[in-house]
Every structure is written in C-alpha cells, then in structure tokens.
C-alpha cells in the first residue's frame, strides 16, 4: 500500500499547531497573496517560516496555496515569492494557473508542484498534461467519481489528493462567477462572497430559495477511497475554528489508521459520523463519489444553521502532582455536567465536572460563564496542553 496522508487546513499558526498535534500528516496554508481564501487571516512570510519549522520538527509537511487565476497585474512579485517559499523549505505549492507551473519549472525550485482542485481535473489526459509539466500530485475536482479516481490513478500513477470533508462549491470548483456578478468580488482571485449560500425570495410566493450543496462527508467511504488509489485525504476549512479542525482531524486520523490496521467497525463508523455531524452546523453527504448528487444532497428551500455549544474549553496546563487542570473556557459549564476530554495522545474520556471550580486567581466560582476565562479544577486524567473538553453526547457503545 502506498503511503497515505491526512491533509489539514490552517488559517493561522494556532490552527496549524492544532492540526499537526491532532494527527495531520501535512498542512496546507495560504500566504497573504495569491491565495483563494483572501478573507482568512493567512500567513505572512515570517509566519510561513515559523509554520515550516514547527511542522518539520514533528515530521509534518507544509503546502502553500498559490492557486488564484492570475491576471497580468497579479504576476507582480510572484517569482520572488516562489523563491522565498523554496528558501524557507515549504514542501509544495498548490497551483491552478499554468503560468505559475511554467515559472516553477523555469526557476528549478526544490519544492514540489501540486495541481489545485481549482484546475477541475476530471480525466487522465488532463492529469498527464500536468504530469508532463512536472506536477507530482493532482488534487482532483470535487466532482470526481469513484470510477474517475481509479481510472486516473491506473493511467498515470501520479499521487492523487481528494477532499474528504467540508464545504462544496455550487459551480465546478474554479469556474464560478456568481460572486463577481453579484458583489464585484472575484471568487477566482480569493474574494468569494459565497453568493450560493444567500437566501433568495422566490417570485410571488412566501417561499425562499437557495442553491447551495450540502457539505462533503466521506467517513463511510474512506476504505473505498484507499482501494481506488487516493494518497492524500484533504479536509476543507482554512477559516474554521480550532475545535472544528481538532475534531475533524482526530476523527479521520482514527478512521484511516483503523482501515490500515483492519480494525474499522461499522459501530466506529457510525460513531464518527455522529461526532462530525454535531461538530458542523450544516448537513453533509458523500456528494459525487458514488454517483451524481440529487435533491437530497442540495439545499433548495432554505436551511437552519444553528451552531451548538459542544466545545467547552481547551487545556492550557495540567499539574500531575495535584491533578489540577487549567482550562481556557469556550462555552458555559458548571459542576455536575457530564463532559468528555479528547486529545492527540488520549482516547475520548468521560468526566463529571467536580463541585469546586476556581478562577485564574484561585478564587472559588460557581460556574464557568465568561468566554475564554481561565478555570481550574481537579481531574484525575492524564491531560496535556491542547487537549479539549466538550459536552458528552455519544459513546461508541451507543452504536453497537
């Protein structure tokens, strides 16, 4: 079996560190220019340098998106930018425009060339074209079916990267002009206003209309994806929260490892689906992999996107002599609440909040009700920095 990679998104250094610690093998990020997530915080050159150092110390890789559709004025400074990324030690750039691919080849850079999903690659002849330009990996279009993936892998042998989780594009990725038309923000140059998610009034009726697809969720298809030759399993979401990234990466890390070790069960798959469905506030499905999506994979008549408050806090420290955990609170909790800790080096562990809670100055408090307040309490669990606490909702025994 070829080496498998779990690829995580990061919009800033905090998210990158969380993604690395929670099991990602590689991280993709955007610089402050030439990236399709212009509204994310994104990384300065100094941030990219720090990100590469942090990731490489953990034997992780960093890929940088340079995937806008370039107009002439966008090309100013791109040569120097690519050379800087190469000097920093970035492992690969993710590119959609042939002009950047040709520039990469001309500069004879050490970093790898990966073709972005924005190139909408759906057949092996297209992939061979990019392979001839020097690409070592192609991120297939989100619209690729199981048969597409297998045929491309069989015909080219190139590394295949596919999305497994996150938002979908109403148009074929890289071909949308809705944002340009409605808001004068160019979706293909990083300014997408997500017009497809707007709620529109239908003519002469009280009904509303939308055109957005449900999110992608490939939990039930991981084994099949491995079998048809996918090398890298990509999670969408550079603008998502640390809790979202930690939860999604943690779930897919366990799923991939269980497939490789032949220990994946139906119960664990159902448990994983339930955890992920609470993590996001949008419905999800497998979209194109098993056939063309229909009305059940699309929102047409409006939708509810209510965020839950499962994420209760992130561990900032743990004293193993006193068993006192220091937690940065994210949502309300109180003594007696049944919660769950999970983290990079631990299985999900059920815990009941004790009677005594303390603030950062060791004053006794009744509840944790201020966002990002520091809360201390005793927990006889071997916790570490960056472990997280959430509401206890599911247990794998629920699905046996």
Protein backbone atom coordinates (compact mmCIF):
# COMPACT_ATOMS: atom_id res chain seq x y z
CA UNK A 1 0.00 0.00 0.00
CA UNK A 2 1.22 3.48 -0.86
CA UNK A 3 1.79 5.97 1.95
CA UNK A 4 -1.44 7.67 2.99
CA UNK A 5 -1.62 11.30 4.05
CA UNK A 6 -4.19 13.20 6.10
CA UNK A 7 -4.07 16.83 4.96
CA UNK A 8 -5.48 19.58 7.16
CA UNK A 9 -6.33 23.24 6.57
CA UNK A 10 -4.95 26.08 8.67
CA UNK A 11 -5.81 29.75 8.54
CA UNK A 12 -3.22 30.80 11.12
CA UNK A 13 -0.42 29.45 13.31
CA UNK A 14 -2.72 28.34 16.14
CA UNK A 15 -4.79 26.21 13.79
CA UNK A 16 -1.66 24.80 12.17
CA UNK A 17 -0.31 23.67 15.53
CA UNK A 18 -3.64 22.10 16.47
CA UNK A 19 -3.83 20.28 13.13
CA UNK A 20 -0.30 18.92 13.49
CA UNK A 21 -0.87 17.74 17.05
CA UNK A 22 -4.22 16.12 16.33
CA UNK A 23 -2.86 13.84 13.64
CA UNK A 24 -2.50 15.60 10.31
CA UNK A 25 0.47 14.44 8.22
CA UNK A 26 0.56 17.69 6.27
CA UNK A 27 -0.96 21.16 6.45
CA UNK A 28 -1.99 23.48 3.65
CA UNK A 29 -1.94 27.21 4.25
CA UNK A 30 -2.35 30.43 2.29
CA UNK A 31 0.02 33.35 2.13
CA UNK A 32 -1.21 36.92 2.16
CA UNK A 33 -1.13 36.99 -1.64
CA UNK A 34 -2.09 34.60 -4.47
CA UNK A 35 -4.44 32.52 -2.28
CA UNK A 36 -8.13 31.77 -2.75
CA UNK A 37 -9.04 32.39 0.89
CA UNK A 38 -8.31 36.10 0.99
CA UNK A 39 -10.72 36.55 3.92
CA UNK A 40 -8.79 34.16 6.16
CA UNK A 41 -6.11 35.56 8.46
CA UNK A 42 -3.47 33.84 6.31
CA UNK A 43 0.28 33.71 6.82
CA UNK A 44 2.95 36.35 6.43
CA UNK A 45 6.35 35.19 5.19
CA UNK A 46 7.59 35.13 8.78
CA UNK A 47 4.53 33.09 9.78
CA UNK A 48 5.22 30.61 6.98
CA UNK A 49 8.80 30.25 8.18
CA UNK A 50 7.60 29.55 11.74
CA UNK A 51 4.95 27.15 10.44
CA UNK A 52 7.51 25.17 8.44
CA UNK A 53 9.89 24.97 11.40
CA UNK A 54 7.12 23.78 13.73
CA UNK A 55 5.75 21.22 11.29
CA UNK A 56 9.13 19.86 10.20
CA UNK A 57 10.13 19.33 13.83
CA UNK A 58 7.17 16.96 14.03
CA UNK A 59 7.97 15.36 10.65
CA UNK A 60 4.93 17.03 9.09
CA UNK A 61 4.77 18.79 5.73
CA UNK A 62 3.56 22.27 4.75
CA UNK A 63 1.97 23.14 1.42
CA UNK A 64 1.25 26.73 0.38
CA UNK A 65 -1.61 27.65 -1.93
CA UNK A 66 -0.71 29.84 -4.92
CA UNK A 67 -3.95 28.98 -6.64
CA UNK A 68 -5.70 32.13 -7.82
CA UNK A 69 -6.44 32.62 -11.50
CA UNK A 70 -3.74 35.13 -12.40
CA UNK A 71 -4.39 38.38 -14.24
CA UNK A 72 -1.36 40.24 -15.55
CA UNK A 73 -1.04 42.53 -12.54
CA UNK A 74 -1.23 39.54 -10.19
CA UNK A 75 2.07 38.26 -11.57
CA UNK A 76 4.00 41.12 -9.99
CA UNK A 77 6.24 39.67 -7.29
CA UNK A 78 5.22 36.05 -7.76
CA UNK A 79 8.71 34.97 -8.90
CA UNK A 80 10.31 36.34 -5.75
CA UNK A 81 7.54 34.86 -3.63
CA UNK A 82 8.09 31.36 -5.01
CA UNK A 83 11.83 31.66 -4.45
CA UNK A 84 11.19 32.74 -0.86
CA UNK A 85 8.90 29.77 -0.24
CA UNK A 86 11.58 27.48 -1.63
CA UNK A 87 14.26 29.04 0.58
CA UNK A 88 12.04 28.66 3.66
CA UNK A 89 11.67 24.95 2.96
CA UNK A 90 7.99 24.74 2.03
CA UNK A 91 7.31 21.20 0.81
CA UNK A 92 4.99 22.05 -2.09
CA UNK A 93 2.93 24.76 -3.71
CA UNK A 94 -0.67 24.15 -4.77
CA UNK A 95 -1.24 25.82 -8.14
CA UNK A 96 -4.08 26.17 -10.64
CA UNK A 97 -2.64 28.51 -13.30
CA UNK A 98 -0.26 27.12 -15.95
CA UNK A 99 1.78 30.32 -15.89
CA UNK A 100 2.85 29.58 -12.31
CA UNK A 101 3.61 25.97 -13.21
CA UNK A 102 5.88 27.13 -16.01
CA UNK A 103 7.55 29.64 -13.69
CA UNK A 104 8.10 26.92 -11.07
CA UNK A 105 9.80 24.79 -13.73
CA UNK A 106 11.92 27.67 -15.04
CA UNK A 107 13.14 28.56 -11.54
CA UNK A 108 14.13 24.91 -10.89
CA UNK A 109 12.71 25.02 -7.37
CA UNK A 110 13.13 22.21 -4.85
CA UNK A 111 9.57 22.34 -3.56
CA UNK A 112 7.02 20.09 -5.26
CA UNK A 113 4.28 21.20 -7.63
CA UNK A 114 0.74 20.12 -6.75
CA UNK A 115 -2.16 20.98 -9.05
CA UNK A 116 -5.08 22.61 -7.25
CA UNK A 117 -8.67 21.41 -7.33
CA UNK A 118 -9.36 24.78 -8.99
CA UNK A 119 -7.95 23.26 -12.18
CA UNK A 120 -11.00 20.97 -12.22
CA UNK A 121 -9.11 17.82 -13.24
CA UNK A 122 -11.56 15.02 -14.01
CA UNK A 123 -9.80 12.84 -16.63
CA UNK A 124 -6.44 11.16 -17.02
CA UNK A 125 -5.37 13.06 -20.16
CA UNK A 126 -5.61 16.34 -18.25
CA UNK A 127 -3.65 14.83 -15.39
CA UNK A 128 -0.99 13.59 -17.82
CA UNK A 129 -0.68 17.14 -19.15
CA UNK A 130 0.12 18.44 -15.65
CA UNK A 131 2.39 15.46 -15.04
CA UNK A 132 4.42 16.45 -18.11
CA UNK A 133 4.79 19.95 -16.64
CA UNK A 134 6.39 18.41 -13.57
CA UNK A 135 3.48 18.01 -11.16
CA UNK A 136 3.90 15.17 -8.67
CA UNK A 137 0.34 15.40 -7.36
CA UNK A 138 -3.07 16.44 -8.62
CA UNK A 139 -5.92 17.50 -6.35
CA UNK A 140 -8.88 16.15 -8.26
CA UNK A 141 -12.04 18.19 -8.77
CA UNK A 142 -14.63 17.69 -6.05
CA UNK A 143 -16.88 16.30 -8.77
CA UNK A 144 -14.69 13.22 -9.34
CA UNK A 145 -16.47 9.87 -9.00
CA UNK A 146 -15.02 6.61 -7.73
CA UNK A 147 -14.52 5.48 -11.35
CA UNK A 148 -12.81 8.77 -12.27
CA UNK A 149 -10.34 8.42 -9.42
CA UNK A 150 -9.48 4.81 -10.24
CA UNK A 151 -9.04 5.43 -13.98
CA UNK A 152 -6.79 8.45 -13.39
CA UNK A 153 -4.68 6.54 -10.88
CA UNK A 154 -4.39 3.48 -13.12
CA UNK A 155 -3.43 5.51 -16.20
CA UNK A 156 -0.97 7.95 -14.60
CA UNK A 157 0.33 6.53 -11.34
CA UNK A 158 0.51 10.10 -10.02
CA UNK A 159 -0.24 10.99 -6.40
CA UNK A 160 -3.97 11.64 -6.03
CA UNK A 161 -5.39 14.05 -3.49
CA UNK A 162 -9.14 14.22 -2.84
CA UNK A 163 -11.32 16.20 -0.49
CA UNK A 164 -12.99 14.14 2.23
CA UNK A 165 -14.73 16.73 4.36
CA UNK A 166 -16.02 20.29 4.26
CA UNK A 167 -17.78 22.79 2.05
CA UNK A 168 -18.66 22.15 -1.57
CA UNK A 169 -18.83 24.61 -4.45
CA UNK A 170 -22.16 25.13 -6.24
CA UNK A 171 -20.30 25.52 -9.50
CA UNK A 172 -17.48 23.26 -10.64
CA UNK A 173 -14.62 24.44 -8.45
CA UNK A 174 -12.69 27.20 -10.17
CA UNK A 175 -15.44 28.06 -12.62
CA UNK A 176 -17.81 30.24 -10.54
CA UNK A 177 -18.60 33.86 -11.39
CA UNK A 178 -21.62 34.37 -9.09
CA UNK A 179 -19.56 36.38 -6.62
CA UNK A 180 -18.15 38.57 -9.38
CA UNK A 181 -21.61 39.28 -10.77
CA UNK A 182 -23.45 39.91 -7.50
CA UNK A 183 -20.82 41.60 -5.34
CA UNK A 184 -17.91 42.52 -7.65
CA UNK A 185 -15.67 40.20 -5.62
CA UNK A 186 -13.70 37.77 -7.78
CA UNK A 187 -14.11 34.23 -6.48
CA UNK A 188 -11.20 33.06 -8.61
CA UNK A 189 -8.83 35.58 -7.09
CA UNK A 190 -9.66 34.96 -3.44
CA UNK A 191 -12.72 37.14 -2.95
CA UNK A 192 -15.62 34.66 -3.00
CA UNK A 193 -18.67 36.11 -1.22
CA UNK A 194 -20.39 32.70 -1.19
CA UNK A 195 -23.41 34.01 -3.08
CA UNK A 196 -24.58 30.41 -3.48
CA UNK A 197 -25.35 30.40 0.24
CA UNK A 198 -27.53 33.50 0.09
CA UNK A 199 -31.24 33.04 0.79
CA UNK A 200 -33.34 34.43 -2.06
CA UNK A 201 -37.03 35.32 -2.16
CA UNK A 202 -38.96 33.28 -4.70
CA UNK A 203 -41.21 35.36 -7.01
CA UNK A 204 -44.87 35.70 -5.99
CA UNK A 205 -44.56 33.37 -3.02
CA UNK A 206 -43.62 33.37 0.64
CA UNK A 207 -41.13 30.57 -0.02
CA UNK A 208 -37.38 31.14 -0.06
CA UNK A 209 -34.82 29.61 -2.41
CA UNK A 210 -31.14 28.73 -2.14
CA UNK A 211 -28.75 26.87 -4.41
CA UNK A 212 -26.04 25.62 -2.10
CA UNK A 213 -24.94 21.98 -1.85
CA UNK A 214 -24.70 20.23 1.48
CA UNK A 215 -21.20 19.72 2.87
CA UNK A 216 -18.97 16.80 1.91
CA UNK A 217 -18.54 13.91 4.34
CA UNK A 218 -16.62 10.80 3.25
CA UNK A 219 -16.48 8.92 6.56
CA UNK A 220 -18.32 5.92 5.11
CA UNK A 221 -16.08 5.82 2.01
CA UNK A 222 -12.53 6.01 3.40
CA UNK A 223 -11.75 2.34 2.73
CA UNK A 224 -13.08 2.59 -0.83
CA UNK A 225 -11.04 5.74 -1.45
CA UNK A 226 -7.89 3.94 -0.31
CA UNK A 227 -8.72 0.98 -2.56
CA UNK A 228 -9.07 3.13 -5.70
CA UNK A 229 -5.72 4.84 -5.11
CA UNK A 230 -6.23 8.08 -3.17
CA UNK A 231 -2.98 9.10 -1.49
CA UNK A 232 -3.97 12.27 0.34
CA UNK A 233 -7.22 12.87 2.20
CA UNK A 234 -7.93 16.58 2.31
CA UNK A 235 -10.11 18.43 4.79
CA UNK A 236 -11.56 21.78 3.72
CA UNK A 237 -11.77 24.69 6.15
CA UNK A 238 -8.95 27.22 6.48
CA UNK A 239 -11.44 29.60 8.13
CA UNK A 240 -12.86 27.02 10.56
CA UNK A 241 -12.36 27.04 14.34
CA UNK A 242 -9.66 25.20 16.29
CA UNK A 243 -12.36 22.90 17.70
CA UNK A 244 -13.63 22.03 14.24
CA UNK A 245 -10.12 21.28 12.98
CA UNK A 246 -9.21 19.24 16.05
CA UNK A 247 -12.43 17.21 15.91
CA UNK A 248 -12.41 16.51 12.18
CA UNK A 249 -8.70 15.66 12.01
CA UNK A 250 -8.97 13.46 15.11
CA UNK A 251 -11.88 11.51 13.57
CA UNK A 252 -10.26 10.99 10.16
CA UNK A 253 -6.90 10.11 11.74
CA UNK A 254 -8.55 7.25 13.63
CA UNK A 255 -10.57 6.17 10.60
CA UNK A 256 -7.56 5.97 8.28
CA UNK A 257 -5.46 4.16 10.88
CA UNK A 258 -8.24 1.66 11.55
CA UNK A 259 -8.62 0.91 7.84
CA UNK A 260 -4.86 0.36 7.52
CA UNK A 261 -4.82 -1.86 10.63
CA UNK A 262 -8.00 -3.67 9.53
CA UNK A 263 -9.77 -2.76 12.79
CA UNK A 264 -12.51 -0.45 11.47
CA UNK A 265 -16.01 -1.49 12.56
CA UNK A 266 -19.47 -0.36 11.50
CA UNK A 267 -20.05 0.89 15.03
CA UNK A 268 -16.98 3.11 14.91
CA UNK A 269 -18.02 4.49 11.51
CA UNK A 270 -21.48 5.38 12.86
CA UNK A 271 -19.93 6.92 15.97
CA UNK A 272 -17.58 9.02 13.80
CA UNK A 273 -20.48 10.25 11.67
CA UNK A 274 -22.38 11.32 14.77
CA UNK A 275 -19.41 13.20 16.20
CA UNK A 276 -18.80 15.05 12.94
CA UNK A 277 -22.48 15.87 12.42
CA UNK A 278 -22.50 17.70 15.77
CA UNK A 279 -19.23 19.46 15.02
CA UNK A 280 -20.58 21.31 11.98
CA UNK A 281 -23.82 23.23 11.60
CA UNK A 282 -24.61 22.05 8.06
CA UNK A 283 -25.89 18.73 6.75
CA UNK A 284 -23.34 16.57 4.94
CA UNK A 285 -23.24 13.73 2.42
CA UNK A 286 -20.77 11.95 0.11
CA UNK A 287 -21.76 14.06 -2.94
CA UNK A 288 -20.20 12.83 -6.25
CA UNK A 289 -18.14 9.80 -5.20
CA UNK A 290 -20.92 7.23 -5.54
CA UNK A 291 -22.92 8.92 -8.28
CA UNK A 292 -24.38 12.25 -9.26
CA UNK A 293 -25.91 14.12 -6.31
CA UNK A 294 -29.62 14.84 -6.40
CA UNK A 295 -32.12 16.88 -4.44
CA UNK A 296 -31.17 15.20 -1.16
CA UNK A 297 -27.60 16.49 -1.49
CA UNK A 298 -28.69 20.09 -2.02
CA UNK A 299 -30.36 22.87 -0.07
CA UNK A 300 -33.19 24.40 -2.11
CA UNK A 301 -35.79 25.78 0.27
CA UNK A 302 -33.65 27.42 2.91
CA UNK A 303 -31.89 25.80 5.84
CA UNK A 304 -31.16 26.09 9.54
CA UNK A 305 -27.51 26.51 10.52
CA UNK A 306 -27.62 26.60 14.31
CA UNK A 307 -24.24 26.36 15.99
CA UNK A 308 -24.15 24.10 19.02
CA UNK A 309 -22.14 24.81 22.15
CA UNK A 310 -20.37 21.47 22.50
CA UNK A 311 -16.89 22.98 22.70
CA UNK A 312 -16.34 23.80 26.38
CA UNK A 313 -12.64 24.54 26.66
CA UNK A 314 -9.04 23.88 25.75
CA UNK A 315 -6.43 22.67 28.21
CA UNK A 316 -3.67 25.18 28.92
CA UNK A 317 -1.87 23.15 31.55
CA UNK A 318 -2.08 20.13 33.85
CA UNK A 319 -0.28 19.63 37.15
CA UNK A 320 0.41 15.93 37.55
CA UNK A 321 1.30 16.36 41.24
CA UNK A 322 -2.04 17.94 42.20
CA UNK A 323 -4.21 16.69 39.28
CA UNK A 324 -5.32 20.26 38.65
CA UNK A 325 -6.24 21.16 35.09
CA UNK A 326 -6.05 24.74 33.83
CA UNK A 327 -8.68 25.27 31.14
CA UNK A 328 -9.49 28.18 28.84
CA UNK A 329 -13.30 28.21 28.73
CA UNK A 330 -15.17 28.46 25.42
CA UNK A 331 -18.78 27.73 26.44
CA UNK A 332 -20.79 27.62 29.67
CA UNK A 333 -20.34 24.68 32.04
CA UNK A 334 -20.96 24.04 35.74
CA UNK A 335 -20.35 21.41 38.45
CA UNK A 336 -22.13 18.14 37.75
CA UNK A 337 -22.03 18.47 33.95
CA UNK A 338 -21.01 15.28 32.16
CA UNK A 339 -18.29 16.15 29.66
CA UNK A 340 -15.63 14.47 27.57
CA UNK A 341 -11.93 15.16 27.14
CA UNK A 342 -10.22 14.25 23.87
CA UNK A 343 -6.77 14.99 22.53
CA UNK A 344 -3.79 13.97 20.41
CA UNK A 345 -2.46 11.40 22.88
CA UNK A 346 -5.63 10.14 24.52
CA UNK A 347 -8.88 8.38 23.73
CA UNK A 348 -12.10 10.27 24.39
CA UNK A 349 -12.65 10.09 28.17
CA UNK A 350 -15.87 10.81 30.07
CA UNK A 351 -15.61 13.12 33.08
CA UNK A 352 -18.00 14.81 35.51
CA UNK A 353 -17.22 18.43 36.41
CA UNK A 354 -16.38 18.49 40.15
CA UNK A 355 -18.12 20.58 42.80
CA UNK A 356 -15.24 23.02 43.17
CA UNK A 357 -14.19 25.34 40.34
CA UNK A 358 -11.61 28.10 40.63
CA UNK A 359 -10.70 31.15 38.57
CA UNK A 360 -7.19 32.13 37.49
CA UNK A 361 -6.55 33.68 40.91
CA UNK A 362 -7.71 30.53 42.72
CA UNK A 363 -10.97 32.09 43.86
CA UNK A 364 -13.87 29.66 44.21
CA UNK A 365 -16.54 30.16 41.49
CA UNK A 366 -20.00 28.66 40.91
CA UNK A 367 -19.96 28.34 37.12
CA UNK A 368 -17.70 28.93 34.12
CA UNK A 369 -19.72 31.50 32.21
CA UNK A 370 -17.29 34.03 30.71
CA UNK A 371 -15.81 33.31 27.26
CA UNK A 372 -12.11 32.44 27.42
CA UNK A 373 -11.95 32.76 31.21
CA UNK A 374 -9.35 30.59 32.94
CA UNK A 375 -10.92 27.84 35.04
CA UNK A 376 -9.13 25.40 37.31
CA UNK A 377 -10.42 22.13 38.79
CA UNK A 378 -9.20 18.67 39.74
CA UNK A 379 -9.31 15.94 37.10
CA UNK A 380 -7.77 12.54 37.67
CA UNK A 381 -6.97 12.17 33.97
CA UNK A 382 -3.55 12.38 32.35
CA UNK A 383 -4.17 15.56 30.36
CA UNK A 384 -1.84 17.67 28.22
CA UNK A 385 -1.79 21.14 26.74
CA UNK A 386 -4.10 21.42 23.68
CA UNK A 387 -6.42 18.62 24.83
CA UNK A 388 -10.05 19.77 24.54
CA UNK A 389 -13.21 19.41 26.58
CA UNK A 390 -16.67 19.07 25.02
CA UNK A 391 -20.19 18.09 26.03
CA UNK A 392 -20.57 14.33 26.32
CA UNK A 393 -23.13 13.26 23.72
CA UNK A 394 -22.12 9.93 22.21
CA UNK A 395 -20.29 6.81 23.20
CA UNK A 396 -19.26 4.13 20.75
CA UNK A 397 -21.31 1.61 22.77
CA UNK A 398 -24.39 3.54 21.61
CA UNK A 399 -23.79 2.18 18.09
CA UNK A 400 -23.04 -1.47 18.83
